Short mmCIF file of C-alpha atoms and ligand atoms in Angstrom, two decimals:
data_model
loop_
_atom_site.label_atom_id
_atom_site.label_comp_id
_atom_site.label_asym_id
_atom_site.label_seq_id
_atom_site.Cartn_x
_atom_site.Cartn_y
_atom_site.Cartn_z
CA MET A 282 2.87 19.58 -6.65
CA ILE A 283 2.44 20.07 -2.89
CA HIS A 284 -0.35 18.38 -0.93
CA PHE A 285 -2.07 19.58 2.24
CA LEU A 286 -4.29 17.26 4.36
CA SER A 287 -5.50 17.04 7.93
CA ASP A 288 -8.06 15.51 10.29
CA LEU A 289 -7.81 11.95 9.07
CA HIS A 290 -8.37 10.74 12.63
CA LEU A 291 -6.78 7.37 11.87
CA SER A 292 -7.48 4.68 14.45
CA PRO A 293 -7.62 0.89 14.67
CA GLY A 294 -11.41 1.26 14.74
CA ALA A 295 -11.55 3.09 11.38
CA PRO A 296 -10.46 0.58 8.70
CA GLY A 297 -12.04 2.50 5.81
CA VAL A 298 -10.10 5.74 6.22
CA THR A 299 -6.96 3.71 6.95
CA ARG A 300 -7.37 1.92 3.61
CA ILE A 301 -7.90 5.21 1.78
CA PHE A 302 -4.82 6.76 3.43
CA LEU A 303 -2.51 3.80 2.76
CA ASN A 304 -3.68 3.77 -0.86
CA TYR A 305 -2.98 7.52 -1.06
CA LEU A 306 0.52 7.00 0.34
CA GLY A 307 1.24 4.39 -2.32
CA ASN A 308 -0.29 6.30 -5.22
CA GLU A 309 -1.28 10.00 -5.40
CA ALA A 310 1.23 11.06 -2.72
CA ARG A 311 4.08 9.63 -4.80
CA SER A 312 3.55 12.39 -7.40
CA ALA A 313 3.88 15.14 -4.76
CA GLU A 314 7.16 16.90 -4.04
CA ARG A 315 6.01 17.30 -0.43
CA ILE A 316 2.94 16.52 1.65
CA PHE A 317 1.93 18.57 4.69
CA ILE A 318 -0.26 16.83 7.28
CA LEU A 319 -1.73 19.65 9.38
CA GLY A 320 -2.81 17.86 12.55
CA ASP A 321 -5.11 15.11 13.78
CA LEU A 322 -3.51 12.50 11.54
CA PHE A 323 -4.51 10.18 14.38
CA GLU A 324 -7.73 9.92 16.39
CA ALA A 325 -5.59 9.78 19.53
CA TRP A 326 -1.79 9.41 19.70
CA PRO A 327 -0.87 7.91 23.13
CA GLY A 328 2.90 8.26 22.68
CA ASP A 329 5.68 7.25 20.26
CA ASP A 330 6.13 3.88 21.95
CA SER A 331 2.81 2.87 20.35
CA ILE A 332 4.78 2.43 17.11
CA ASP A 333 6.24 -0.82 18.47
CA ASP A 334 3.28 -1.93 20.59
CA PRO A 335 3.39 -5.75 20.46
CA ASP A 336 -0.34 -5.85 21.08
CA ASP A 337 -1.32 -3.42 18.32
CA ARG A 338 0.45 -3.10 14.99
CA PHE A 339 -1.80 -0.30 13.76
CA TYR A 340 0.38 2.68 14.61
CA GLY A 341 3.51 0.95 13.37
CA ASP A 342 1.83 0.15 10.05
CA ILE A 343 0.85 3.79 9.47
CA VAL A 344 4.36 4.97 10.38
CA ALA A 345 5.85 2.40 7.99
CA GLY A 346 3.60 3.68 5.19
CA LEU A 347 4.78 7.24 5.80
CA ARG A 348 8.40 6.05 5.84
CA GLN A 349 8.00 4.27 2.51
CA LEU A 350 6.63 7.49 1.00
CA ALA A 351 9.51 9.52 2.44
CA ASP A 352 12.06 6.96 1.22
CA SER A 353 10.51 7.18 -2.26
CA GLY A 354 11.47 10.87 -2.38
CA THR A 355 8.37 12.76 -1.24
CA GLY A 356 8.97 15.10 1.69
CA VAL A 357 6.63 14.48 4.63
CA ALA A 358 5.87 17.22 7.17
CA VAL A 359 3.53 16.74 10.12
CA GLN A 360 1.95 19.33 12.39
CA HIS A 361 0.43 18.51 15.80
CA GLY A 362 -3.33 18.51 16.25
CA ASN A 363 -5.38 18.42 19.43
CA ARG A 364 -5.49 14.63 19.20
CA ASP A 365 -1.85 13.91 18.33
CA PHE A 366 0.05 16.57 20.27
CA LEU A 367 2.27 13.81 21.68
CA LEU A 368 3.85 12.99 18.31
CA GLY A 369 7.57 13.24 19.05
CA GLU A 370 11.04 12.96 17.55
CA HIS A 371 10.96 9.15 17.57
CA PHE A 372 7.81 9.26 15.44
CA ALA A 373 9.50 11.75 13.12
CA GLU A 374 12.57 9.58 12.72
CA ARG A 375 10.66 6.33 12.21
CA SER A 376 8.21 7.89 9.75
CA GLY A 377 10.87 9.86 7.87
CA SER A 378 8.88 13.00 8.53
CA MET A 379 9.61 16.45 9.89
CA LEU A 380 7.55 17.85 12.76
CA LEU A 381 6.38 21.38 12.05
CA PRO A 382 5.75 24.21 14.50
CA ASP A 383 2.24 25.64 14.63
CA PRO A 384 1.92 28.06 12.95
CA CYS A 385 4.41 27.33 10.17
CA VAL A 386 5.27 29.76 7.35
CA LEU A 387 5.73 28.06 3.97
CA SER A 388 7.50 30.45 1.59
CA LEU A 389 7.53 29.14 -1.98
CA PRO A 390 8.89 30.92 -5.05
CA SER A 391 5.30 30.92 -6.33
CA TRP A 392 3.40 31.93 -3.17
CA GLN A 393 3.42 32.45 0.61
CA PHE A 394 1.38 30.24 2.92
CA VAL A 395 0.93 29.98 6.66
CA LEU A 396 -0.04 26.57 7.96
CA SER A 397 -1.82 25.77 11.21
CA HIS A 398 -3.99 23.06 12.71
CA GLY A 399 -6.46 25.85 13.52
CA ASP A 400 -7.42 25.00 17.09
CA ALA A 401 -5.33 27.81 18.57
CA LEU A 402 -7.54 30.36 16.80
CA CYS A 403 -10.73 28.98 18.38
CA THR A 404 -10.28 31.58 21.11
CA ASP A 405 -13.97 31.76 22.10
CA ASP A 406 -13.63 28.22 23.44
CA ALA A 407 -11.99 29.15 26.76
CA GLU A 408 -12.45 25.66 28.16
CA TYR A 409 -10.55 24.17 25.23
CA GLN A 410 -7.80 26.79 25.32
CA THR A 411 -7.22 25.96 29.01
CA PHE A 412 -7.00 22.26 28.09
CA ARG A 413 -4.66 23.07 25.21
CA THR A 414 -2.28 25.04 27.44
CA GLN A 415 -2.22 22.12 29.90
CA VAL A 416 -1.51 19.32 27.42
CA ARG A 417 1.07 21.30 25.45
CA ASN A 418 3.07 21.83 28.64
CA LYS A 419 6.27 19.78 28.48
CA ASP A 420 6.21 18.86 32.17
CA TRP A 421 2.60 17.66 31.81
CA GLN A 422 3.59 15.60 28.78
CA ASP A 423 6.67 14.12 30.49
CA PHE A 424 4.54 13.16 33.49
CA PHE A 425 1.99 11.32 31.34
CA LEU A 426 4.56 9.73 29.05
CA ARG A 427 6.08 8.02 32.09
CA LYS A 428 2.83 6.09 32.57
CA PRO A 429 2.44 2.66 30.93
CA LEU A 430 1.14 2.76 27.36
CA ALA A 431 -2.01 0.84 28.28
CA GLU A 432 -2.82 3.41 30.98
CA ARG A 433 -2.25 6.28 28.56
CA LYS A 434 -4.63 4.67 26.07
CA ALA A 435 -7.28 4.38 28.78
CA ILE A 436 -6.79 8.01 29.79
CA ALA A 437 -7.04 9.09 26.15
CA ALA A 438 -10.33 7.23 25.81
CA ALA A 439 -11.65 8.95 28.94
CA MET A 440 -10.53 12.32 27.58
CA ARG A 441 -12.34 11.60 24.34
CA GLU A 442 -15.56 10.85 26.19
CA GLN A 443 -15.26 14.01 28.24
CA SER A 444 -14.65 16.02 25.13
CA GLU A 445 -17.68 14.64 23.34
CA ALA A 446 -19.81 15.44 26.38
CA SER A 447 -18.39 18.95 26.57
CA LYS A 448 -19.08 19.64 22.89
CA ARG A 449 -22.72 18.71 23.23
CA ASP A 450 -23.35 21.87 25.26
CA LYS A 451 -21.27 24.20 23.14
CA PRO A 452 -22.61 26.62 20.48
CA MET A 453 -21.16 25.73 17.06
CA GLN A 454 -19.73 29.24 16.71
CA THR A 455 -17.63 28.73 19.83
CA MET A 456 -15.91 25.78 18.11
CA ASP A 457 -14.82 27.81 15.10
CA LEU A 458 -12.03 30.32 14.53
CA ASN A 459 -12.66 33.68 16.18
CA PRO A 460 -12.95 36.27 13.36
CA ALA A 461 -10.94 39.02 15.06
CA ALA A 462 -8.23 36.61 16.21
CA THR A 463 -8.04 35.23 12.67
CA ASP A 464 -7.70 38.67 11.07
CA ASP A 465 -4.99 39.58 13.59
CA PHE A 466 -3.24 36.31 12.72
CA LEU A 467 -3.44 37.00 8.97
CA ARG A 468 -2.03 40.51 9.54
CA GLN A 469 0.75 39.08 11.73
CA TYR A 470 1.72 36.62 8.98
CA GLY A 471 1.88 39.15 6.20
CA TYR A 472 -1.52 38.38 4.61
CA ALA A 473 -0.24 34.95 3.51
CA THR A 474 -2.82 32.36 2.46
CA LEU A 475 -3.84 30.41 5.57
CA ILE A 476 -4.45 26.66 5.28
CA HIS A 477 -5.80 24.88 8.37
CA GLY A 478 -7.97 22.04 9.58
CA HIS A 479 -9.56 21.14 12.91
CA THR A 480 -13.08 22.57 12.41
CA HIS A 481 -14.19 19.89 9.92
CA ARG A 482 -15.87 22.72 7.96
CA PRO A 483 -14.11 22.60 4.57
CA ALA A 484 -14.39 25.92 2.70
CA ARG A 485 -12.46 28.71 1.05
CA HIS A 486 -12.92 31.99 2.88
CA ASP A 487 -11.99 35.42 1.56
CA HIS A 488 -10.92 37.77 4.33
CA VAL A 489 -10.36 41.49 3.79
CA VAL A 490 -7.69 42.58 6.24
CA ASP A 491 -6.46 46.18 6.05
CA GLY A 492 -8.03 46.36 2.59
CA ILE A 493 -6.08 43.30 1.43
CA HIS A 494 -7.90 40.16 0.25
CA VAL A 495 -6.54 37.09 2.03
CA GLU A 496 -7.63 33.50 1.39
CA ARG A 497 -8.25 31.03 4.20
CA TRP A 498 -8.66 27.41 3.14
CA VAL A 499 -10.17 24.90 5.56
CA LEU A 500 -9.17 21.29 4.90
CA SER A 501 -11.77 18.54 4.86
CA ASP A 502 -11.87 15.91 7.56
CA TRP A 503 -11.65 12.34 6.28
CA ARG A 504 -14.45 9.80 6.63
CA GLU A 505 -14.60 5.99 6.42
CA ASP A 506 -15.55 6.26 2.75
CA ARG A 507 -13.86 9.48 1.63
CA GLY A 508 -10.63 11.41 1.98
CA GLU A 509 -9.49 14.70 0.48
CA TYR A 510 -6.28 16.63 -0.02
CA LEU A 511 -5.62 20.16 -1.24
CA ALA A 512 -2.99 20.46 -3.99
CA TRP A 513 -0.84 23.47 -4.90
CA ASP A 514 0.47 23.34 -8.48
CA SER A 515 2.41 26.66 -8.23
CA GLN A 516 -0.59 28.58 -9.54
CA GLN A 517 -3.76 27.48 -7.72
CA LEU A 518 -5.12 25.34 -4.91
CA THR A 519 -7.48 22.52 -5.90
CA ARG A 520 -9.29 19.91 -3.83
CA HIS A 521 -8.88 16.23 -4.71
CA GLU A 522 -11.26 13.52 -3.50
CA LEU A 523 -10.03 10.05 -2.51
CA LEU A 524 -12.39 7.10 -2.39
O1 LP5 B 86 -11.22 16.50 20.05
P1 LP5 B 86 -12.63 16.86 19.77
O2 LP5 B 86 -12.92 17.00 18.33
O3 LP5 B 86 -13.63 16.02 20.51
O4 LP5 B 86 -12.88 18.33 20.40
C1 LP5 B 86 -11.85 19.28 20.41
C2 LP5 B 86 -11.61 19.73 21.85
N1 LP5 B 86 -11.30 18.59 22.70
C3 LP5 B 86 -10.07 18.10 22.77
C4 LP5 B 86 -9.87 16.96 23.76
C5 LP5 B 86 -9.43 15.71 23.00
O5 LP5 B 86 -10.52 15.17 22.24
C6 LP5 B 86 -8.97 14.70 24.06
C7 LP5 B 86 -8.38 13.46 23.42
C8 LP5 B 86 -6.88 13.59 23.26
C9 LP5 B 86 -6.33 12.26 22.77
C10 LP5 B 86 -4.83 12.17 22.85
C11 LP5 B 86 -4.36 12.36 24.27
C12 LP5 B 86 -3.27 11.39 24.62
C13 LP5 B 86 -2.85 11.61 26.04
C14 LP5 B 86 -2.42 10.32 26.67
C15 LP5 B 86 -1.72 10.56 27.97
C16 LP5 B 86 -2.61 11.25 28.94
O6 LP5 B 86 -9.15 18.50 22.08
C17 LP5 B 86 -12.85 20.43 22.38
C18 LP5 B 86 -13.21 21.60 21.47
C19 LP5 B 86 -13.43 21.05 20.05
O7 LP5 B 86 -12.23 20.39 19.61
C20 LP5 B 86 -13.78 22.12 19.03
O8 LP5 B 86 -12.71 23.00 18.85
O9 LP5 B 86 -14.40 22.23 21.94
O10 LP5 B 86 -12.46 20.95 23.67
C21 LP5 B 86 -13.21 20.59 24.72
O11 LP5 B 86 -14.16 19.83 24.67
C22 LP5 B 86 -12.69 21.15 26.02
C23 LP5 B 86 -12.65 20.09 27.10
O12 LP5 B 86 -12.19 20.70 28.26
C24 LP5 B 86 -11.68 18.98 26.74
C25 LP5 B 86 -11.67 17.98 27.91
C26 LP5 B 86 -10.75 16.83 27.57
C27 LP5 B 86 -10.52 15.95 28.77
C28 LP5 B 86 -9.79 16.67 29.89
C29 LP5 B 86 -9.29 15.69 30.91
C30 LP5 B 86 -8.23 16.36 31.81
C31 LP5 B 86 -6.97 15.52 31.90
C32 LP5 B 86 -7.29 14.15 32.49
C33 LP5 B 86 -6.02 13.39 32.83
C34 LP5 B 86 -6.36 12.10 33.49
MN1 MN B 87 -8.51 18.92 15.55
#
């Protein structure tokens, strides 16, 4: 069994979803061969040094939970989202996880998948794509990672506020995957089943690309009282609720 999940948006201010996730790590996740976390595991990741922040054990506790799962034999793979693009090699080592590129092709004996956070396909959102290019730039990241952790946390909070304000004026369609860009993507990746998150619009979509039916699965975001993962059992994908 392979699990796919995303958009948990874990933060010290969200104890409910944190409880659900830590319970998942200690229970359902143990029966998976591998779990793939496809972005926005965290509400805002200010840098890997937050793992050992003496003033806030939250990030370290989540990383320790992931490490315990990895040490128990379940593979853990993590993709960057637009909130946790600063997850780095130190996080990967401490959590026992592997950082994935975006997109990432997952070729199994039973099926072919392509995994993505999904934000890169929201091409109608020019403002966001400009932001994304900026924050994924290594020099930009190195510049900000040299700032003190407390300052980075304050900047992240300001960025969150600006984002919420920006979204209020945006048509919903702008904040979804662009249909033509998505079909081009599916063609580029050999009509593999696409699994992604980001939009918080869980669904199974059937695309017809060059006469070929291609499935696109959107993962559910997690709430304070509910989580969800998608499971592949070598024959079908099924959604599983966590309370
Ligand atoms: O994230 P969400 O769901 O609100 O909306 C996203 C897009 N917005 C973003 C911005 C993030 O929320 C910002 C928070 C990042 C936290 C971690 C950063 C740690 C860095 C610490 C060191 C500096 O991703 C939003 C999309 C929406 O998805 C739907 O797809 O529309 O995009 C926008 O709103 C575009 C705006 O331009 C984003 C503006 C963000 C703030 C920019 C500040 C510039 C840098 C300031 C540096 C001091
Ligand atoms: Mn996202």
